[in-house]
Coordinates of C-alpha atoms and ligand atoms in Angstrom, one line a residue:
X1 CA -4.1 -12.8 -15.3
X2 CA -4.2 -9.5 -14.5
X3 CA -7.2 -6.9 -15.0
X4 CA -7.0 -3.8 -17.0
X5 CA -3.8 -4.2 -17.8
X6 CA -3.5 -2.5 -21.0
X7 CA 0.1 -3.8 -21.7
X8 CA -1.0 -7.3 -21.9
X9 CA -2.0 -7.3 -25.4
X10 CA -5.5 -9.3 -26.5
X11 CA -3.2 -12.1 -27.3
X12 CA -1.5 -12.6 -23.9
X13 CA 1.9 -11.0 -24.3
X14 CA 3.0 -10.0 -21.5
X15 CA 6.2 -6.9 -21.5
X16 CA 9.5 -8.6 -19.9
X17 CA 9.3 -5.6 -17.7
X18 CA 6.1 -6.6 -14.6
X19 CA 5.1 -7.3 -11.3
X20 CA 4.3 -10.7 -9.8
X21 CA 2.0 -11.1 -7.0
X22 CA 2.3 -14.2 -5.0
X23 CA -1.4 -14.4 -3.7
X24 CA -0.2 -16.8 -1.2
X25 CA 2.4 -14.7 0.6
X26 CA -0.6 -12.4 0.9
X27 CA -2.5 -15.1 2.7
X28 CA 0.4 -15.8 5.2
X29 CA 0.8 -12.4 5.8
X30 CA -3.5 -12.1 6.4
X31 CA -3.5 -14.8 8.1
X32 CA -0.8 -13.7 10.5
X33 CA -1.6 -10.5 11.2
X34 CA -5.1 -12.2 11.8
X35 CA -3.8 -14.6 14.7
X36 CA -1.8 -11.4 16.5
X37 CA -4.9 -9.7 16.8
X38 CA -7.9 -11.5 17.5
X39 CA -10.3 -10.8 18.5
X40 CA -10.0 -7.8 16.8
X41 CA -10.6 -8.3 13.2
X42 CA -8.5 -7.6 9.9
X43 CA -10.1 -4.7 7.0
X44 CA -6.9 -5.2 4.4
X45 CA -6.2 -1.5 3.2
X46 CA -6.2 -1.1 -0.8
X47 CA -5.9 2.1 -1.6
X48 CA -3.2 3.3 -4.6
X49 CA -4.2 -0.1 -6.4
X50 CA -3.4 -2.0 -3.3
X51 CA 0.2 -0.9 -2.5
X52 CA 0.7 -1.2 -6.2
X53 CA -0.7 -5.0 -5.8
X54 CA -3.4 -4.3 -8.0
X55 CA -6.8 -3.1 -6.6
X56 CA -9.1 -5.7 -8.1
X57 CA -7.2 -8.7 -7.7
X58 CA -6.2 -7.9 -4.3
X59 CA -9.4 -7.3 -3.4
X60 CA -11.0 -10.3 -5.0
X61 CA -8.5 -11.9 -2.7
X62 CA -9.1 -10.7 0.6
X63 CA -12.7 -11.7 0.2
X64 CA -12.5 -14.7 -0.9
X65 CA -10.4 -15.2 2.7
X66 CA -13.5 -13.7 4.6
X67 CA -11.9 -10.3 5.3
X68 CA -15.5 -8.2 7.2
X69 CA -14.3 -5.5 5.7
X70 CA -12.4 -3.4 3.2
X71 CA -10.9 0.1 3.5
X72 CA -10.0 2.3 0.2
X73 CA -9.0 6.4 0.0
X74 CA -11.4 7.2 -2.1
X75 CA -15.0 7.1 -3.8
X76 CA -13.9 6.0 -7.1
X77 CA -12.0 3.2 -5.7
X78 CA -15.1 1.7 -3.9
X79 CA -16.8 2.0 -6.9
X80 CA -14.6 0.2 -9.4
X81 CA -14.5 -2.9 -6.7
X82 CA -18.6 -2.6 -6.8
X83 CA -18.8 -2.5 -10.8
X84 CA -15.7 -5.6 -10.7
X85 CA -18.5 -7.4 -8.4
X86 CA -16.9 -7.5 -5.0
X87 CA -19.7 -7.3 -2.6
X88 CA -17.8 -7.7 1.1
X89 CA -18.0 -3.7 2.8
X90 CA -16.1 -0.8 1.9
X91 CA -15.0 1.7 3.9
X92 CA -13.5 5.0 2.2
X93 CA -11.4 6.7 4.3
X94 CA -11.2 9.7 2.9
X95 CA -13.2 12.7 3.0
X96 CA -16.1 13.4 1.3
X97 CA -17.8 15.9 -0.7
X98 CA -21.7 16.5 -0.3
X99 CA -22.6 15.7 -4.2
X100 CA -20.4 12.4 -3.8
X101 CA -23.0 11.0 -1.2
X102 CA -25.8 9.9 -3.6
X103 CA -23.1 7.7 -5.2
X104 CA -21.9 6.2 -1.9
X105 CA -25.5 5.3 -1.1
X106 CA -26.2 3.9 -4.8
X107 CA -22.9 1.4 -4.6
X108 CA -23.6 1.0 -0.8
X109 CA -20.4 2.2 0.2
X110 CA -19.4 3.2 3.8
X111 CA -18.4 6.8 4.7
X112 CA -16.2 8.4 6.9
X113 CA -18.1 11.4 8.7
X114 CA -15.6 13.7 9.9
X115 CA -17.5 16.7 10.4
X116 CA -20.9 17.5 12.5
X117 CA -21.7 19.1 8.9
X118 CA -21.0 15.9 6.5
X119 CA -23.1 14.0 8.8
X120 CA -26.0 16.1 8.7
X121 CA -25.7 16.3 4.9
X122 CA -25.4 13.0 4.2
X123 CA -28.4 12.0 6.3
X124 CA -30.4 14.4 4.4
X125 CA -29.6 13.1 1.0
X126 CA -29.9 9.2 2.7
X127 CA -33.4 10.8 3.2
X128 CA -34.0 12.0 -0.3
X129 CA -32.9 8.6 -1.6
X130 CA -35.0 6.7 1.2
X131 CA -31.6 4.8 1.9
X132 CA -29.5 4.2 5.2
X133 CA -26.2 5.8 4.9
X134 CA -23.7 3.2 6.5
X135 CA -20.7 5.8 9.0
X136 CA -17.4 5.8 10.4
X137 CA -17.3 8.3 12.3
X138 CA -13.7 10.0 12.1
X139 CA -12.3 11.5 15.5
X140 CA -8.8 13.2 15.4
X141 CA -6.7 12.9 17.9
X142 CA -3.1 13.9 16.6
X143 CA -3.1 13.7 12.8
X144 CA -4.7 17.3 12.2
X145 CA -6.0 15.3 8.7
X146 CA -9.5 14.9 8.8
X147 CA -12.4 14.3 11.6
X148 CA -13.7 16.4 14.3
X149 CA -10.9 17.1 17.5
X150 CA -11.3 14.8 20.2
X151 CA -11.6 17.6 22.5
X152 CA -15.0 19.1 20.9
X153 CA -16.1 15.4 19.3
X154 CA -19.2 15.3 21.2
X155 CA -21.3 17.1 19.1
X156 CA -20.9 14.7 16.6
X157 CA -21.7 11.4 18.9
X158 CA -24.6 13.1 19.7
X159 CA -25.7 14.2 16.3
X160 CA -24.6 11.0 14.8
X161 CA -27.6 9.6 17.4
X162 CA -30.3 11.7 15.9
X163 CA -29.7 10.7 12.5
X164 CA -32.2 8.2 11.5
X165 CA -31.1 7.9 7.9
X166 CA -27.6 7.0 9.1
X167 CA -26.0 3.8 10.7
X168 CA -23.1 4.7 12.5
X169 CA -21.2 1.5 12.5
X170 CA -17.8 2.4 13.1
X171 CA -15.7 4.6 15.0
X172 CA -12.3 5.9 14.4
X173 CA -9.2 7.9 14.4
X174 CA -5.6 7.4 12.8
X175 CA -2.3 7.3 14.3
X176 CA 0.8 10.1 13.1
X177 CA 3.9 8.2 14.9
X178 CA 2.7 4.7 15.5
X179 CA 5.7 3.4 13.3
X180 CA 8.2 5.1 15.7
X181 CA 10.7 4.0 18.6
X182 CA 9.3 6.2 20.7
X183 CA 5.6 5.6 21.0
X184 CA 4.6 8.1 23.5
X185 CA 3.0 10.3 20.8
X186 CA 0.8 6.6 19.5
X187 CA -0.2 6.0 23.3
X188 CA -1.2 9.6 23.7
X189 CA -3.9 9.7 20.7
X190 CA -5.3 6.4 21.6
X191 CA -5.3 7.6 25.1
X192 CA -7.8 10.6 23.8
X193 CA -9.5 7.8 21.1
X194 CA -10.6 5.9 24.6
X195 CA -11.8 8.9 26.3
X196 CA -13.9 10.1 23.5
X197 CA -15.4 6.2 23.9
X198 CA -16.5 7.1 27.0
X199 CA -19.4 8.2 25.2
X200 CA -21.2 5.6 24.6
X201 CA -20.4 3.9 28.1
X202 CA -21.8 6.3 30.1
X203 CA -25.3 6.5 28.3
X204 CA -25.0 2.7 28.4
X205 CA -25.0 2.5 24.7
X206 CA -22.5 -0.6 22.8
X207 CA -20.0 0.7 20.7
X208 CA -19.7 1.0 17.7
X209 CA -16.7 -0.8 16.1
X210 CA -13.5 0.7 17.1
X211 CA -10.5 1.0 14.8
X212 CA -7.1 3.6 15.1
X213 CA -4.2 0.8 14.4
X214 CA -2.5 1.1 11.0
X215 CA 1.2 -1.0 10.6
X216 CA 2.7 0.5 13.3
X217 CA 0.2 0.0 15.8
X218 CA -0.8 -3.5 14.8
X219 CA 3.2 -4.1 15.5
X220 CA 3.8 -2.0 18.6
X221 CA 0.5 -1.3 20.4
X222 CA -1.4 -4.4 20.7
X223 CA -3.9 -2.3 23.1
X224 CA -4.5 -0.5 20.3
X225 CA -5.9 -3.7 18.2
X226 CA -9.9 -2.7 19.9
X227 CA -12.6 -4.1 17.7
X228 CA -10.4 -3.9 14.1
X229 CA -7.5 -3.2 13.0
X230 CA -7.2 -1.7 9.4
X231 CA -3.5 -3.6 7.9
X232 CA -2.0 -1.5 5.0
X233 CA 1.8 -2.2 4.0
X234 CA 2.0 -5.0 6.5
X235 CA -0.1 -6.9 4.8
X236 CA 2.0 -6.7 1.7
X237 CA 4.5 -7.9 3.4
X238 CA 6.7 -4.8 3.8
X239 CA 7.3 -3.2 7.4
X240 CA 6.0 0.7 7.7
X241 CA 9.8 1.9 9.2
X242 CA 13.2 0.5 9.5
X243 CA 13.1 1.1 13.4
X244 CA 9.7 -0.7 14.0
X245 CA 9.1 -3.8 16.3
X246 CA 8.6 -6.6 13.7
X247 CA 6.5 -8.4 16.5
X248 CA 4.9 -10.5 13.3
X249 CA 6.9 -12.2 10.9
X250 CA 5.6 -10.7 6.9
X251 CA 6.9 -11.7 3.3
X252 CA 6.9 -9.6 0.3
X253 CA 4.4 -10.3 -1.7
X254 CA 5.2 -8.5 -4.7
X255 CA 8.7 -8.8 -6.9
X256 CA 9.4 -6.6 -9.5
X257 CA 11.3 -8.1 -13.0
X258 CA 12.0 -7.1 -16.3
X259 CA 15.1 -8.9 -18.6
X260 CA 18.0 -8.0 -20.0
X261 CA 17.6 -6.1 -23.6
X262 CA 20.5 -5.1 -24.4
X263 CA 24.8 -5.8 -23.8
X264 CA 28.0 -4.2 -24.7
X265 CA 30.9 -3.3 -23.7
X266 CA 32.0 0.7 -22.8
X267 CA 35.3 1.7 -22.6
X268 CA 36.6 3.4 -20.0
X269 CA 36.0 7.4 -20.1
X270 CA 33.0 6.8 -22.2
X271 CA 30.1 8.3 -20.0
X272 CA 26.7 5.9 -19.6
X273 CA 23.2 7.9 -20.1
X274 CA 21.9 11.6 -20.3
X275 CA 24.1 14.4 -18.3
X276 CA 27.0 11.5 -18.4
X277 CA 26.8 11.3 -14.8
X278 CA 28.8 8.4 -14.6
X279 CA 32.1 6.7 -16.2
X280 CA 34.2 3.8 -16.0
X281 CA 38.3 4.0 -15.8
X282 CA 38.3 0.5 -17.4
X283 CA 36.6 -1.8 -19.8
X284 CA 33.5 -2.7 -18.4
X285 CA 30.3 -4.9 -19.5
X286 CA 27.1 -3.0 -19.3
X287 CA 23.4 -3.9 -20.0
X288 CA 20.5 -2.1 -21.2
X289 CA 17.3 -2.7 -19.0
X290 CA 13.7 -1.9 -20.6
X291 CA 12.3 0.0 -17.1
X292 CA 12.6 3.7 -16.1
X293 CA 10.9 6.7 -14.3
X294 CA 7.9 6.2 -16.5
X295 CA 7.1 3.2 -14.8
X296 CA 7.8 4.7 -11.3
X297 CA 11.5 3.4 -11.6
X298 CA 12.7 6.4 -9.6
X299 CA 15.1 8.7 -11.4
X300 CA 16.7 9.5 -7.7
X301 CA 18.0 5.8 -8.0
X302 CA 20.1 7.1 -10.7
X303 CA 23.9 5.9 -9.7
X304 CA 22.3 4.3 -6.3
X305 CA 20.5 1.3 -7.1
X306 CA 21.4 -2.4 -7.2
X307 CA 19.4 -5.0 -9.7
X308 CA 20.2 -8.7 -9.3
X309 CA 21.3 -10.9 -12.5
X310 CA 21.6 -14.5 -12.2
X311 CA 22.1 -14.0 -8.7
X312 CA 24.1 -10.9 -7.9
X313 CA 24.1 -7.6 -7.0
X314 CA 24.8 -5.4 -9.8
X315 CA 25.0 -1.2 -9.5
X316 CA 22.7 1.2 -11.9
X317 CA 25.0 3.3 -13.6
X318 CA 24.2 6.7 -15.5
X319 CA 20.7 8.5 -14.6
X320 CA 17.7 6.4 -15.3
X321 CA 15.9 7.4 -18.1
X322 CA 12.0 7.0 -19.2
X323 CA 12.2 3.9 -20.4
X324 CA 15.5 2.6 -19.9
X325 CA 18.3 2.0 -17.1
X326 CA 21.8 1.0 -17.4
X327 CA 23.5 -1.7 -15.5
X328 CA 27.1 -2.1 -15.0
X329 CA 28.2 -5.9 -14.3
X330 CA 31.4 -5.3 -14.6
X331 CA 33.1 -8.3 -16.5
X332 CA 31.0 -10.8 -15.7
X333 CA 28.4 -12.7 -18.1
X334 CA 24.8 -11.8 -18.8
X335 CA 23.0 -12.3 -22.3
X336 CA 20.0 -11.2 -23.5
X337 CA 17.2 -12.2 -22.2
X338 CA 18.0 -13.2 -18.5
X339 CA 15.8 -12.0 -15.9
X340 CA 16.7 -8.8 -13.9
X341 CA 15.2 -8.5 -10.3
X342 CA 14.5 -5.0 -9.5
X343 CA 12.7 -5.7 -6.4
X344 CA 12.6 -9.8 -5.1
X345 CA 14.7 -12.8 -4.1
X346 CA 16.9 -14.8 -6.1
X347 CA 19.2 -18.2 -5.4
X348 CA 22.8 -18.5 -6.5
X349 CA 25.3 -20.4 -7.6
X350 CA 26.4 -21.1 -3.8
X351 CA 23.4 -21.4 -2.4
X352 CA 22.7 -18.0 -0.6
X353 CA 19.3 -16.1 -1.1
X354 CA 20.0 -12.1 -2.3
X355 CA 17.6 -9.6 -2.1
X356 CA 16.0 -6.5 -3.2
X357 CA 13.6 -5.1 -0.9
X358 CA 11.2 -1.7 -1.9
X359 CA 12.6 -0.7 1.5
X360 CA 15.9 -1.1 -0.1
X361 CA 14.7 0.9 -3.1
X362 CA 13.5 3.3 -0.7
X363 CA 16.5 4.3 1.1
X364 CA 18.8 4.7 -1.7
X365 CA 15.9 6.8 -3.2
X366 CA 15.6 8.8 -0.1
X367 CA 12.1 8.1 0.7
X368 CA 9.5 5.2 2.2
X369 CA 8.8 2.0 1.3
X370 CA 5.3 3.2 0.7
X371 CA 6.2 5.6 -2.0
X372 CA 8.2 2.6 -3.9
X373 CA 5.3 0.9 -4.3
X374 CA 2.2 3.2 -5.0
X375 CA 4.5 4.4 -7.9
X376 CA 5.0 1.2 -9.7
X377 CA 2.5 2.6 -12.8
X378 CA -0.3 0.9 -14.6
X379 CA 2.1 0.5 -17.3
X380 CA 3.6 -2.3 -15.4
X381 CA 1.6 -5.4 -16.1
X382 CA 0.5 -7.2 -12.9
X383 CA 0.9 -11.1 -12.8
X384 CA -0.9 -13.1 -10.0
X385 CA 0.6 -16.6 -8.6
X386 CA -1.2 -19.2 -6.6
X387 CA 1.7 -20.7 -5.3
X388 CA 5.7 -19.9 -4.3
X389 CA 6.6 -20.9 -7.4
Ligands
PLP401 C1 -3.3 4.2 4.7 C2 -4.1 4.1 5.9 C3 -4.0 2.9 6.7 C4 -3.0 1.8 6.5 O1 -1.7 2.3 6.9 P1 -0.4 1.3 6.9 O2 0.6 2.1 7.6 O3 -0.1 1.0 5.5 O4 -0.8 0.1 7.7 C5 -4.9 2.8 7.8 N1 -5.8 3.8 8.1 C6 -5.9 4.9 7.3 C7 -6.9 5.9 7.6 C8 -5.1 5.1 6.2 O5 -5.2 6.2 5.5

């Protein structure tokens, strides 16, 4: 059952409206991703509560399948995985602040230096705290995010080196394009990552461990795999862009449902929802779905989106409100009470599978697949399943 989930009552009941997470998709997925690139290794990415998958869970999961390593955004993040007792490493990728160090050292969290200036602070409050700072250090080579420039990132190598309260275990730098067709872009940054290696080879020193793939490059650039590869919405099951190489075969993991609340019939040139956006020139059968915006239900999917209902496609008609979406199914059957697939799989009556993906969701909605699910709120109870059933 799901963790600090306030809309699973003390009692168990769950809203019709939630997300189920097949835990063993997530271990195919793993576990493929895993045999594409060894010997690199796998660090699952968990930030924005796991893709929406649910931080705590996700994570407890990913350990328990011997991931070395796990990467989140942010401090607060690592923390709540240390206080929810998951003990395997953290990585936050973000950048830091100085007065956040203390608390990276206290719930012995790794940190990304990306400045000559970070790393010198941290190792002087590592110091103070007569601790050992554990570092990835963060080289740019495209992104213009975060880290030092791969053209000047010596000075931090060679800092990095003098720093006794620090352990620089890692190495890095993030792709901006790897997700593309064309991946000259990809090739040039880890083409300026290798350089900046150099490093370390000629003052005959071992490398740290070297990550740069996300999705894109664990797909397209196997070169790019190194020492570790750090597996976001792959993992999940979901591919990062409609034109990428899907080189390994992922599932989604995650389906979102609610149920039918409400039915009736509109007559035509009776307008459906606020701004009656939308109208029907005949009798039609429409039902009332408990799920809006406020539960990251985009309200661009107004007049765009499909649902499935025993098995078919069915369009969202009128804008989506807070809390509630209409569905037109025309003059077929539905009652109260039947499950409603707003993103998932369902059989039918003739034996076909239908589908809605989030990257379905995401192009009618004009966005990414990764925006789909990072929105899917906390108000959306999380259920976990051990098997495909
Ligand atoms: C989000 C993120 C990833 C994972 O990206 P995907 O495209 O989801 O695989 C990897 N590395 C960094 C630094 C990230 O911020």
């Amino acid at each position: 059952m799901a963790i600090n989930q306030p809309t699973i009552t003390s009692n168990g009941v769950v809203r019709p409206t939630h997300v189920e997470v097949e835990l063993t998709r997530l271990t195919e997925n793993y576990r493929a991703i895993e045999r594409a690139v060894t010997p690199a290794t796998v660090m699952p990415i968990l930030k924005a509560n796991a893709y929406g998958h649910g931080l705590v869970e996700v994570a407890r999961h990913f350990a328990s399948l011997g991931a070395p390593y796990l990467g989140v955004a942010f401090l607060e993040e690592g923390i709540l995985l240390r206080e929810y007792g998951v003990t395997t490493p953290i990585l936050v990728l973000g950048g830091i602040l100085g007065n956040q160090v203390p608390l990276f050292l206290e719930y012995d969290l790794t940190l990304t230096a990306s400045s000559v200036e970070k790393l010198s602070q941290t190792n002087d409050a590592a110091r103070a705290m007569g601790k050992r700072a554990k570092i990835h250090l963060k080289i740019d080579t495209g992104m213009e995010r975060i880290g030092v420039h791969y053209y000047s990132a010596t000075e931090l190598l060679e800092t990095a080196l003098t720093c006794e309260y620090c352990q620089i275990e890692g190495i890095f730098s993030h792709f901006a394009n790897s997700d593309a067709a064309d991946l000259a872009s990809a090739r040039l940054q880890l083409e300026r990552f290798c350089e900046v290696l150099h490093f370390y080879e000629g003052r005959g020193l071992p490398y740290p461990i070297r990550h740069i793939a996300n999705s894109g490059g664990i797909l397209q650039l196997p070169e790019s795999h190194l020492d570790m590869v750090r597996a976001g919405i792959l993992l999940y099951g979901v591919y990062p862009s409609m034109e990428v190489m899907r080189t390994i075969s992922v599932r989604p993991a995650l389906s979102w449902k609610s149920q039918v609340v409400y039915f009736k019939v509109v007559q035509p040139g009776h307008p459906v929802s606020y701004g009656s956006t939308w109208q029907s020139d005949h009798m039609v059968r429409v039902v009332t779905i408990p799920v809006g915006y406020g539960d990251g239900y985009f309200r661009s999917l107004s007049n765009r989106s499909e649902v499935i209902i025993r098995g078919k496609r069915y369009p969202v008609v009128g804008q989506v409100c807070m809390d509630q979406m209409m569905v037109n199914i025309e003059w077929e059957t539905a009652y109260n009470g039947d499950e409603v697939l707003l993103i998932g799989e369902a059989g039918n009556a003739s034996g076909d599978v239908v589908s809605i993906t989030c990257s379905d969701l995401a192009q009618w909605a004009g966005t990414i697949p990764y925006e789909i699910l990072t929105n899917i709120n906390t108000r959306v109870p999380r259920l976990y399943l051990n098997d495909n059933g």
